[in-house]
Short mmCIF file of C-alpha atoms in Angstrom, two decimals:
data_model
loop_
_atom_site.label_atom_id
_atom_site.label_comp_id
_atom_site.label_asym_id
_atom_site.label_seq_id
_atom_site.Cartn_x
_atom_site.Cartn_y
_atom_site.Cartn_z
CA UNK A 29 -47.53 -16.55 -24.94
CA UNK A 30 -47.41 -20.27 -24.33
CA UNK A 31 -45.87 -21.45 -21.07
CA UNK A 32 -43.08 -23.27 -22.90
CA UNK A 33 -42.18 -20.07 -24.80
CA UNK A 34 -42.30 -18.07 -21.59
CA UNK A 35 -39.97 -20.52 -19.85
CA UNK A 36 -37.49 -20.27 -22.75
CA UNK A 37 -37.62 -16.46 -22.53
CA UNK A 38 -36.96 -16.52 -18.79
CA UNK A 39 -34.03 -18.87 -19.31
CA UNK A 40 -32.63 -16.55 -22.01
CA UNK A 41 -32.89 -13.54 -19.70
CA UNK A 42 -31.23 -15.43 -16.85
CA UNK A 43 -28.27 -16.22 -19.14
CA UNK A 44 -28.16 -12.61 -20.38
CA UNK A 45 -28.02 -11.18 -16.88
CA UNK A 46 -25.37 -13.64 -15.72
CA UNK A 47 -23.19 -12.62 -18.68
CA UNK A 48 -23.73 -8.94 -17.86
CA UNK A 49 -22.77 -9.57 -14.24
CA UNK A 50 -19.57 -11.26 -15.45
CA UNK A 51 -18.86 -8.28 -17.71
CA UNK A 52 -19.26 -5.86 -14.81
CA UNK A 53 -17.05 -8.03 -12.64
CA UNK A 54 -14.35 -7.99 -15.32
CA UNK A 55 -14.49 -4.19 -15.54
CA UNK A 56 -14.13 -3.85 -11.77
CA UNK A 57 -11.10 -6.15 -11.83
CA UNK A 58 -9.51 -3.97 -14.51
CA UNK A 59 -10.07 -0.80 -12.49
CA UNK A 60 -8.65 -2.32 -9.31
CA UNK A 61 -5.59 -3.59 -11.20
CA UNK A 62 -4.63 -0.25 -12.72
CA UNK A 63 -6.20 2.39 -10.46
CA UNK A 64 -3.19 2.52 -8.15
CA UNK A 65 0.31 1.42 -9.16
CA UNK A 66 3.65 2.31 -7.64
CA UNK A 67 7.12 0.89 -7.81
CA UNK A 68 10.46 1.09 -9.57
CA UNK A 69 10.19 1.02 -13.36
CA UNK A 70 11.87 -2.38 -13.62
CA UNK A 71 9.33 -3.87 -11.19
CA UNK A 72 6.08 -2.45 -12.61
CA UNK A 73 5.18 -5.35 -14.91
CA UNK A 74 5.68 -7.91 -12.12
CA UNK A 75 3.64 -5.72 -9.74
CA UNK A 76 0.77 -5.57 -12.23
CA UNK A 77 0.83 -9.35 -12.80
CA UNK A 78 0.75 -10.00 -9.04
CA UNK A 79 -2.21 -7.64 -8.65
CA UNK A 80 -4.05 -9.37 -11.48
CA UNK A 81 -3.49 -12.78 -9.89
CA UNK A 82 -4.67 -11.57 -6.50
CA UNK A 83 -7.76 -9.76 -7.82
CA UNK A 84 -8.78 -12.67 -10.06
CA UNK A 85 -9.50 -14.77 -6.94
CA UNK A 86 -11.82 -12.25 -5.31
CA UNK A 87 -15.59 -12.41 -5.22
CA UNK A 88 -17.74 -9.67 -6.70
CA UNK A 89 -18.60 -8.51 -3.20
CA UNK A 90 -14.91 -8.06 -2.39
CA UNK A 91 -14.35 -6.20 -5.65
CA UNK A 92 -17.20 -3.81 -4.92
CA UNK A 93 -15.88 -3.22 -1.40
CA UNK A 94 -12.47 -2.20 -2.74
CA UNK A 95 -13.85 -0.17 -5.62
CA UNK A 96 -16.11 1.91 -3.39
CA UNK A 97 -13.52 2.55 -0.69
CA UNK A 98 -12.72 6.25 -1.05
CA UNK A 99 -9.04 6.78 -0.23
CA UNK A 100 -8.66 10.12 -1.96
CA UNK A 101 -8.92 12.08 1.29
CA UNK A 102 -6.86 9.96 3.65
CA UNK A 103 -4.07 8.36 1.67
CA UNK A 104 -1.21 10.12 -0.06
CA UNK A 105 0.98 9.06 -2.95
CA UNK A 106 3.73 6.75 -1.76
CA UNK A 107 7.35 7.41 -2.59
CA UNK A 108 10.48 5.30 -2.75
CA UNK A 109 12.81 4.89 0.21
CA UNK A 110 15.78 4.51 -2.13
CA UNK A 111 16.64 6.23 -5.37
CA UNK A 112 18.62 3.69 -7.37
CA UNK A 113 16.28 3.99 -10.34
CA UNK A 114 13.18 6.00 -11.34
CA UNK A 115 10.13 5.31 -9.18
CA UNK A 116 6.61 5.67 -10.56
CA UNK A 117 3.53 6.27 -8.42
CA UNK A 118 0.13 6.51 -10.14
CA UNK A 119 -3.16 6.88 -8.30
CA UNK A 120 -6.58 7.61 -9.79
CA UNK A 121 -9.56 8.55 -7.62
CA UNK A 122 -12.70 10.62 -7.98
CA UNK A 123 -12.51 13.28 -5.30
CA UNK A 124 -16.17 13.11 -4.34
CA UNK A 125 -17.39 11.35 -1.20
CA UNK A 126 -21.00 11.19 -2.46
CA UNK A 127 -19.86 9.35 -5.59
CA UNK A 128 -18.45 6.47 -3.54
CA UNK A 129 -21.42 6.38 -1.16
CA UNK A 130 -23.91 6.19 -4.03
CA UNK A 131 -21.77 3.70 -5.90
CA UNK A 132 -21.48 1.49 -2.83
CA UNK A 133 -25.25 1.44 -2.37
CA UNK A 134 -25.94 0.67 -6.04
CA UNK A 135 -23.25 -1.98 -6.50
CA UNK A 136 -23.93 -3.66 -3.15
CA UNK A 137 -27.55 -4.09 -4.24
CA UNK A 138 -26.34 -5.69 -7.47
CA UNK A 139 -24.11 -8.09 -5.52
CA UNK A 140 -27.16 -9.26 -3.57
CA UNK A 141 -29.18 -9.61 -6.76
CA UNK A 142 -26.41 -11.56 -8.44
CA UNK A 143 -26.16 -14.00 -5.54
CA UNK A 144 -29.92 -14.41 -5.54
CA UNK A 145 -29.97 -14.96 -9.30
CA UNK A 146 -27.23 -17.59 -9.24
CA UNK A 147 -28.13 -19.42 -6.03
CA UNK A 148 -31.79 -18.83 -5.16
CA UNK A 149 -33.84 -18.00 -8.26
CA UNK A 150 -35.14 -21.52 -8.76
CA UNK A 151 -36.62 -21.39 -5.25
CA UNK A 152 -38.80 -18.46 -6.36
CA UNK A 153 -39.53 -19.54 -9.92
CA UNK A 154 -42.46 -21.87 -10.54
CA UNK A 155 -41.97 -23.24 -14.04
CA UNK A 156 -45.55 -24.49 -14.08
CA UNK A 157 -47.03 -21.05 -13.46
CA UNK A 158 -47.43 -18.38 -16.16
CA UNK A 159 -47.80 -15.65 -13.51
CA UNK A 160 -44.57 -16.72 -11.80
CA UNK A 161 -42.63 -16.77 -15.08
CA UNK A 162 -43.98 -13.37 -16.13
CA UNK A 163 -43.11 -11.87 -12.75
CA UNK A 164 -39.54 -13.21 -12.89
CA UNK A 165 -39.20 -12.09 -16.51
CA UNK A 166 -40.10 -8.48 -15.63
CA UNK A 167 -37.76 -8.54 -12.64
CA UNK A 168 -34.92 -9.78 -14.83
CA UNK A 169 -35.50 -6.90 -17.27
CA UNK A 170 -35.32 -4.34 -14.46
CA UNK A 171 -32.19 -6.02 -13.17
CA UNK A 172 -30.71 -5.97 -16.67
CA UNK A 173 -31.14 -2.19 -16.91
CA UNK A 174 -29.48 -1.74 -13.51
CA UNK A 175 -26.47 -3.85 -14.50
CA UNK A 176 -26.08 -2.08 -17.86
CA UNK A 177 -26.24 1.28 -16.12
CA UNK A 178 -23.37 0.28 -13.82
CA UNK A 179 -21.42 -1.20 -16.74
CA UNK A 180 -21.70 2.12 -18.61
CA UNK A 181 -20.66 4.07 -15.51
CA UNK A 182 -17.68 1.79 -14.92
CA UNK A 183 -16.65 2.08 -18.58
CA UNK A 184 -16.74 5.86 -18.18
CA UNK A 185 -14.54 5.52 -15.10
CA UNK A 186 -12.13 3.33 -17.08
CA UNK A 187 -11.99 5.91 -19.88
CA UNK A 188 -11.08 8.61 -17.37
CA UNK A 189 -8.47 6.26 -15.90
CA UNK A 190 -7.06 5.59 -19.37
CA UNK A 191 -6.91 9.33 -20.08
CA UNK A 192 -5.01 9.81 -16.82
CA UNK A 193 -2.53 7.08 -17.73
CA UNK A 194 -2.10 8.61 -21.19
CA UNK A 195 -1.43 12.05 -19.71
CA UNK A 196 1.15 10.58 -17.34
CA UNK A 197 2.80 8.63 -20.19
CA UNK A 198 2.99 11.73 -22.36
CA UNK A 199 4.50 13.74 -19.52
CA UNK A 200 7.11 11.05 -18.82
CA UNK A 201 8.08 11.17 -22.51
CA UNK A 202 8.32 14.97 -22.52
CA UNK A 203 11.42 17.15 -22.31
CA UNK A 204 9.91 18.86 -19.25
CA UNK A 205 9.84 15.56 -17.36
CA UNK A 206 13.39 14.69 -18.41
CA UNK A 207 14.58 18.07 -17.17
CA UNK A 208 12.69 17.64 -13.89
CA UNK A 209 14.14 14.15 -13.46
CA UNK A 210 17.65 15.53 -13.92
CA UNK A 211 16.99 18.16 -11.27
CA UNK A 212 15.59 15.61 -8.81
CA UNK A 213 18.58 13.30 -9.32
CA UNK A 214 20.97 16.21 -8.75
CA UNK A 215 19.16 17.10 -5.53
CA UNK A 216 20.03 13.66 -4.22
CA UNK A 217 23.72 14.12 -4.90
CA UNK A 218 25.63 13.73 -1.62
CA UNK A 219 27.37 17.08 -2.12
CA UNK A 220 24.06 18.85 -2.62
CA UNK A 221 22.51 17.14 0.41
CA UNK A 222 25.45 18.19 2.54
CA UNK A 223 25.32 21.75 1.22
CA UNK A 224 21.67 21.86 2.26
CA UNK A 225 22.54 20.56 5.70
CA UNK A 226 25.37 23.09 6.10
CA UNK A 227 23.05 25.91 5.06
CA UNK A 228 20.47 24.83 7.64
CA UNK A 229 22.88 24.27 10.51
CA UNK A 230 25.72 26.81 10.12
CA UNK A 231 24.10 29.85 8.52
CA UNK A 232 24.86 33.30 9.88
CA UNK A 233 22.19 35.36 11.62
CA UNK A 234 21.30 36.93 8.28
CA UNK A 235 20.65 33.44 6.84
CA UNK A 236 23.67 33.32 4.50
CA UNK A 237 26.51 30.78 4.48
CA UNK A 238 29.98 31.26 3.05
CA UNK A 239 30.39 29.02 0.01
CA UNK A 240 34.12 28.82 0.67
CA UNK A 241 33.50 27.43 4.18
CA UNK A 242 30.99 24.93 2.81
CA UNK A 243 33.54 23.85 0.18
CA UNK A 244 36.08 23.14 2.90
CA UNK A 245 33.58 20.87 4.71
CA UNK A 246 32.72 19.06 1.48
CA UNK A 247 36.38 18.32 0.77
CA UNK A 248 36.77 17.01 4.30
CA UNK A 249 33.68 14.82 4.58
CA UNK A 250 32.92 13.93 0.94
CA UNK A 251 36.38 13.65 -0.65
CA UNK A 252 35.40 11.14 -3.35
CA UNK A 253 32.37 13.12 -4.50
CA UNK A 254 34.40 16.31 -4.38
CA UNK A 255 37.11 14.78 -6.55
CA UNK A 256 34.47 13.55 -9.04
CA UNK A 257 33.05 17.06 -9.27
CA UNK A 258 36.52 18.52 -9.81
CA UNK A 259 37.08 16.14 -12.75
CA UNK A 260 33.59 16.65 -14.16
CA UNK A 261 33.28 18.07 -17.67
CA UNK A 262 29.60 19.01 -17.15
CA UNK A 263 29.95 21.17 -14.05
CA UNK A 264 32.88 23.56 -14.05
CA UNK A 265 32.41 24.57 -10.43
CA UNK A 266 30.48 23.79 -7.29
CA UNK A 267 28.28 26.81 -7.92
CA UNK A 268 27.32 25.57 -11.40
CA UNK A 269 26.14 22.29 -9.85
CA UNK A 270 24.18 24.16 -7.19
CA UNK A 271 22.52 26.41 -9.78
CA UNK A 272 21.36 23.37 -11.73
CA UNK A 273 19.47 22.00 -8.70
CA UNK A 274 17.39 25.20 -8.38
CA UNK A 275 17.61 24.79 -4.59
CA UNK A 276 19.89 27.69 -3.72
CA UNK A 277 20.18 31.44 -4.13
CA UNK A 278 23.45 33.34 -4.10
CA UNK A 279 24.86 36.67 -3.09
CA UNK A 280 28.26 38.35 -2.97
CA UNK A 281 29.94 40.61 -0.44
CA UNK A 282 33.24 42.41 -0.23
CA UNK A 283 35.97 41.22 2.11
CA UNK A 284 38.05 43.54 4.26
CA UNK A 285 40.91 43.24 1.80
CA UNK A 286 38.71 44.34 -1.10
CA UNK A 287 38.01 40.92 -2.52
CA UNK A 288 34.66 39.25 -3.25
CA UNK A 289 33.27 36.19 -1.53
CA UNK A 290 30.23 34.17 -2.50
CA UNK A 291 27.37 33.44 -0.10
CA UNK A 292 24.50 31.00 -0.52
CA UNK A 293 21.32 29.86 1.22
CA UNK A 294 18.42 27.56 0.58
CA UNK A 295 15.49 29.07 -1.26
CA UNK A 296 12.45 29.56 0.94
CA UNK A 297 10.46 26.92 -0.99
CA UNK A 298 13.17 24.27 -0.89
CA UNK A 299 12.45 22.89 2.59
CA UNK A 300 10.63 19.85 1.21
CA UNK A 301 13.55 18.95 -1.02
CA UNK A 302 15.93 19.28 1.89
CA UNK A 303 13.73 17.11 4.11
#
Protein backbone atom coordinates (compact mmCIF):
# COMPACT_ATOMS: atom_id res chain seq x y z
CA UNK A 1 0.00 0.00 0.00
CA UNK A 2 1.30 3.42 -0.94
CA UNK A 3 2.09 5.82 1.88
CA UNK A 4 -0.58 8.26 0.71
CA UNK A 5 -3.21 5.49 0.77
CA UNK A 6 -2.03 4.38 4.19
CA UNK A 7 -2.30 7.92 5.55
CA UNK A 8 -5.87 8.19 4.21
CA UNK A 9 -6.76 4.87 5.87
CA UNK A 10 -5.34 6.02 9.20
CA UNK A 11 -7.29 9.26 8.97
CA UNK A 12 -10.48 7.31 8.20
CA UNK A 13 -9.95 5.07 11.23
CA UNK A 14 -9.27 8.05 13.47
CA UNK A 15 -12.61 9.58 12.40
CA UNK A 16 -14.38 6.24 12.87
CA UNK A 17 -13.10 5.80 16.40
CA UNK A 18 -13.93 9.36 17.40
CA UNK A 19 -17.51 8.83 16.20
CA UNK A 20 -17.71 5.57 18.15
CA UNK A 21 -16.44 7.32 21.27
CA UNK A 22 -19.15 9.95 20.83
CA UNK A 23 -21.75 7.21 20.43
CA UNK A 24 -20.63 5.54 23.65
CA UNK A 25 -20.66 8.88 25.44
CA UNK A 26 -24.24 9.49 24.28
CA UNK A 27 -25.34 6.08 25.57
CA UNK A 28 -23.78 6.74 28.97
CA UNK A 29 -25.58 10.08 29.17
CA UNK A 30 -28.87 8.34 28.44
CA UNK A 31 -28.30 5.76 31.18
CA UNK A 32 -27.37 8.39 33.75
CA UNK A 33 -30.44 10.47 32.86
CA UNK A 34 -32.96 7.67 33.31
CA UNK A 35 -31.30 5.16 35.65
CA UNK A 36 -32.57 6.88 38.78
CA UNK A 37 -35.59 9.20 38.85
CA UNK A 38 -37.75 10.24 41.76
CA UNK A 39 -40.23 12.99 42.39
CA UNK A 40 -43.88 13.95 42.30
CA UNK A 41 -45.60 13.08 39.04
CA UNK A 42 -46.10 16.74 38.10
CA UNK A 43 -42.36 17.40 38.53
CA UNK A 44 -40.89 14.41 36.66
CA UNK A 45 -40.51 16.04 33.24
CA UNK A 46 -38.73 19.08 34.72
CA UNK A 47 -36.50 16.77 36.78
CA UNK A 48 -35.52 14.82 33.66
CA UNK A 49 -34.76 18.01 31.69
CA UNK A 50 -32.57 19.33 34.52
CA UNK A 51 -30.66 16.04 34.65
CA UNK A 52 -30.15 16.12 30.89
CA UNK A 53 -28.79 19.66 31.06
CA UNK A 54 -26.43 18.80 33.90
CA UNK A 55 -25.15 15.57 32.34
CA UNK A 56 -24.64 17.17 28.91
CA UNK A 57 -21.84 19.33 30.37
CA UNK A 58 -19.86 16.44 31.85
CA UNK A 59 -16.73 14.91 30.40
CA UNK A 60 -16.56 11.25 29.43
CA UNK A 61 -14.39 10.59 32.47
CA UNK A 62 -17.08 12.03 34.75
CA UNK A 63 -19.75 9.98 33.01
CA UNK A 64 -17.77 6.78 33.48
CA UNK A 65 -17.19 7.60 37.15
CA UNK A 66 -20.93 7.97 37.76
CA UNK A 67 -21.89 4.97 35.66
CA UNK A 68 -19.52 2.63 37.47
CA UNK A 69 -20.40 3.80 40.97
CA UNK A 70 -22.29 0.87 42.47
CA UNK A 71 -24.99 2.24 44.79
CA UNK A 72 -27.16 -0.86 44.85
CA UNK A 73 -25.84 -1.99 48.24
CA UNK A 74 -25.67 1.28 50.14
CA UNK A 75 -28.47 3.50 48.93
CA UNK A 76 -32.18 2.88 49.31
CA UNK A 77 -35.13 4.18 47.34
CA UNK A 78 -36.06 7.67 48.45
CA UNK A 79 -39.60 8.54 49.43
CA UNK A 80 -41.59 11.74 49.67
CA UNK A 81 -41.82 13.77 52.86
CA UNK A 82 -45.31 14.94 51.91
CA UNK A 83 -48.18 13.14 50.26
CA UNK A 84 -50.07 15.82 48.34
CA UNK A 85 -49.80 13.87 45.09
CA UNK A 86 -48.41 10.52 43.87
CA UNK A 87 -44.63 10.22 44.20
CA UNK A 88 -42.61 8.03 41.84
CA UNK A 89 -39.21 6.58 42.67
CA UNK A 90 -37.42 4.49 40.02
CA UNK A 91 -33.93 3.08 40.41
CA UNK A 92 -32.16 0.59 38.15
CA UNK A 93 -28.90 -1.10 39.18
CA UNK A 94 -27.16 -4.38 38.49
CA UNK A 95 -26.70 -6.04 41.86
CA UNK A 96 -23.21 -7.32 41.17
CA UNK A 97 -20.09 -5.68 42.59
CA UNK A 98 -17.80 -7.43 40.08
CA UNK A 99 -19.80 -5.98 37.19
CA UNK A 100 -19.03 -2.41 38.27
CA UNK A 101 -15.39 -3.16 39.07
CA UNK A 102 -14.80 -4.73 35.64
CA UNK A 103 -16.77 -2.00 33.92
CA UNK A 104 -14.78 0.70 35.69
CA UNK A 105 -11.49 -0.85 34.59
CA UNK A 106 -12.61 -1.26 30.97
CA UNK A 107 -14.25 2.15 30.56
CA UNK A 108 -11.48 4.01 32.40
CA UNK A 109 -9.00 2.53 29.92
CA UNK A 110 -11.19 3.78 27.06
CA UNK A 111 -11.28 7.28 28.58
CA UNK A 112 -7.48 7.33 28.55
CA UNK A 113 -7.40 6.05 24.98
CA UNK A 114 -9.93 8.64 23.87
CA UNK A 115 -7.92 11.48 25.39
CA UNK A 116 -4.78 10.15 23.77
CA UNK A 117 -6.52 9.81 20.41
CA UNK A 118 -7.93 13.34 20.46
CA UNK A 119 -5.02 15.20 22.05
CA UNK A 120 -1.79 13.23 21.59
CA UNK A 121 -1.98 10.93 18.55
CA UNK A 122 -0.18 13.30 16.22
CA UNK A 123 2.80 13.27 18.61
CA UNK A 124 3.14 9.51 18.02
CA UNK A 125 2.19 9.37 14.36
CA UNK A 126 4.91 9.94 11.77
CA UNK A 127 3.10 10.61 8.51
CA UNK A 128 6.33 10.09 6.58
CA UNK A 129 6.84 6.56 7.90
CA UNK A 130 4.99 3.49 6.59
CA UNK A 131 5.87 1.52 9.74
CA UNK A 132 4.46 4.26 11.98
CA UNK A 133 1.22 4.48 9.99
CA UNK A 134 0.78 0.70 9.96
CA UNK A 135 1.39 0.50 13.70
CA UNK A 136 -1.17 3.23 14.44
CA UNK A 137 -3.64 1.65 12.01
CA UNK A 138 -3.51 -1.70 13.85
CA UNK A 139 -3.83 0.03 17.21
CA UNK A 140 -6.89 1.92 15.99
CA UNK A 141 -8.52 -1.36 14.90
CA UNK A 142 -7.95 -2.90 18.34
CA UNK A 143 -9.32 0.23 19.94
CA UNK A 144 -12.34 0.11 17.63
CA UNK A 145 -13.21 -3.41 18.78
CA UNK A 146 -12.92 -2.34 22.43
CA UNK A 147 -15.25 0.63 21.92
CA UNK A 148 -17.80 -1.44 20.00
CA UNK A 149 -17.76 -4.07 22.73
CA UNK A 150 -18.60 -1.42 25.36
CA UNK A 151 -21.24 0.12 23.09
CA UNK A 152 -22.94 -3.29 22.77
CA UNK A 153 -22.74 -3.85 26.53
CA UNK A 154 -24.18 -0.42 27.26
CA UNK A 155 -26.98 -0.98 24.74
CA UNK A 156 -27.80 -4.22 26.55
CA UNK A 157 -27.88 -2.28 29.82
CA UNK A 158 -30.21 0.28 28.23
CA UNK A 159 -32.52 -2.49 27.00
CA UNK A 160 -32.74 -3.90 30.52
CA UNK A 161 -33.39 -0.37 31.81
CA UNK A 162 -36.14 0.11 29.21
CA UNK A 163 -37.70 -3.22 30.18
CA UNK A 164 -37.69 -2.10 33.81
CA UNK A 165 -39.37 1.19 32.92
CA UNK A 166 -41.95 -0.68 30.83
CA UNK A 167 -42.72 -3.05 33.70
CA UNK A 168 -43.15 -0.12 36.07
CA UNK A 169 -45.38 1.71 33.57
CA UNK A 170 -47.56 -1.36 33.08
CA UNK A 171 -47.89 -1.82 36.84
CA UNK A 172 -48.85 1.84 37.34
CA UNK A 173 -51.57 1.39 34.71
CA UNK A 174 -52.88 -1.81 36.32
CA UNK A 175 -55.89 -2.27 38.57
CA UNK A 176 -53.59 -3.78 41.22
CA UNK A 177 -51.60 -0.55 41.43
CA UNK A 178 -54.75 1.58 41.58
CA UNK A 179 -56.05 -0.56 44.43
CA UNK A 180 -52.71 -0.34 46.24
CA UNK A 181 -52.65 3.43 45.76
CA UNK A 182 -56.11 3.71 47.30
CA UNK A 183 -54.96 1.69 50.30
CA UNK A 184 -51.83 3.80 50.77
CA UNK A 185 -53.83 7.04 50.58
CA UNK A 186 -56.30 5.71 53.15
CA UNK A 187 -53.44 4.80 55.48
CA UNK A 188 -52.47 8.46 55.50
CA UNK A 189 -55.93 9.57 56.57
CA UNK A 190 -55.66 11.46 59.87
CA UNK A 191 -58.29 9.23 61.48
CA UNK A 192 -56.39 6.09 60.49
CA UNK A 193 -53.08 7.53 61.71
CA UNK A 194 -54.65 8.39 65.04
CA UNK A 195 -56.26 4.96 65.33
CA UNK A 196 -52.82 3.45 64.81
CA UNK A 197 -51.36 5.69 67.48
CA UNK A 198 -54.16 4.85 69.94
CA UNK A 199 -53.65 1.14 69.31
CA UNK A 200 -49.93 1.47 70.01
CA UNK A 201 -50.22 3.64 73.11
CA UNK A 202 -53.45 2.62 74.90
CA UNK A 203 -53.85 -1.08 74.16
CA UNK A 204 -54.77 -3.45 76.99
CA UNK A 205 -52.31 -6.07 78.22
CA UNK A 206 -53.78 -8.54 75.74
CA UNK A 207 -52.98 -6.10 72.88
CA UNK A 208 -56.59 -5.14 72.07
CA UNK A 209 -58.16 -1.66 72.13
CA UNK A 210 -61.83 -0.83 72.48
CA UNK A 211 -63.08 0.66 69.21
CA UNK A 212 -65.69 2.65 71.12
CA UNK A 213 -62.97 4.32 73.24
CA UNK A 214 -60.93 5.07 70.12
CA UNK A 215 -64.03 6.60 68.49
CA UNK A 216 -64.46 8.93 71.45
CA UNK A 217 -60.85 10.16 71.07
CA UNK A 218 -61.31 10.66 67.33
CA UNK A 219 -64.41 12.80 67.86
CA UNK A 220 -62.51 14.86 70.41
CA UNK A 221 -59.25 15.43 68.57
CA UNK A 222 -60.26 15.09 64.89
CA UNK A 223 -63.79 16.55 64.80
CA UNK A 224 -63.67 17.72 61.17
CA UNK A 225 -62.40 14.40 59.84
CA UNK A 226 -64.90 12.56 62.01
CA UNK A 227 -67.75 14.65 60.64
CA UNK A 228 -66.56 14.01 57.07
CA UNK A 229 -66.54 10.27 57.74
CA UNK A 230 -70.05 10.45 59.22
CA UNK A 231 -71.33 12.14 56.04
CA UNK A 232 -69.39 9.84 53.72
CA UNK A 233 -71.36 7.72 51.26
CA UNK A 234 -68.40 5.36 50.65
CA UNK A 235 -67.72 4.30 54.22
CA UNK A 236 -70.76 3.54 56.31
CA UNK A 237 -68.81 3.22 59.54
CA UNK A 238 -65.41 3.69 61.09
CA UNK A 239 -64.84 -0.05 60.93
CA UNK A 240 -65.50 -0.14 57.17
CA UNK A 241 -62.80 2.51 56.68
CA UNK A 242 -60.39 0.57 58.87
CA UNK A 243 -61.04 -2.68 56.99
CA UNK A 244 -60.24 -0.97 53.70
CA UNK A 245 -56.75 0.02 54.94
CA UNK A 246 -55.84 -3.63 55.68
CA UNK A 247 -53.94 -2.37 58.75
CA UNK A 248 -56.16 -3.69 61.51
CA UNK A 249 -57.69 -6.90 62.80
CA UNK A 250 -60.86 -7.07 64.85
CA UNK A 251 -62.45 -9.12 67.58
CA UNK A 252 -65.61 -9.03 69.67
CA UNK A 253 -66.31 -9.71 73.33
CA UNK A 254 -69.38 -9.73 75.51
CA UNK A 255 -70.03 -6.99 78.02
CA UNK A 256 -71.27 -7.61 81.55
CA UNK A 257 -74.75 -6.59 80.50
CA UNK A 258 -74.80 -9.15 77.68
CA UNK A 259 -73.98 -6.79 74.85
CA UNK A 260 -71.17 -7.00 72.28
CA UNK A 261 -68.27 -4.60 71.94
CA UNK A 262 -65.74 -4.42 69.14
CA UNK A 263 -61.98 -4.56 69.73
CA UNK A 264 -59.18 -3.81 67.29
CA UNK A 265 -55.39 -3.88 67.05
CA UNK A 266 -52.71 -3.32 64.46
CA UNK A 267 -51.74 -6.33 62.40
CA UNK A 268 -48.30 -7.66 63.25
CA UNK A 269 -46.94 -6.67 59.82
CA UNK A 270 -48.30 -3.12 59.89
CA UNK A 271 -45.52 -1.52 61.93
CA UNK A 272 -43.89 0.01 58.87
CA UNK A 273 -47.13 1.64 57.78
CA UNK A 274 -47.64 3.03 61.25
CA UNK A 275 -44.09 4.40 61.37
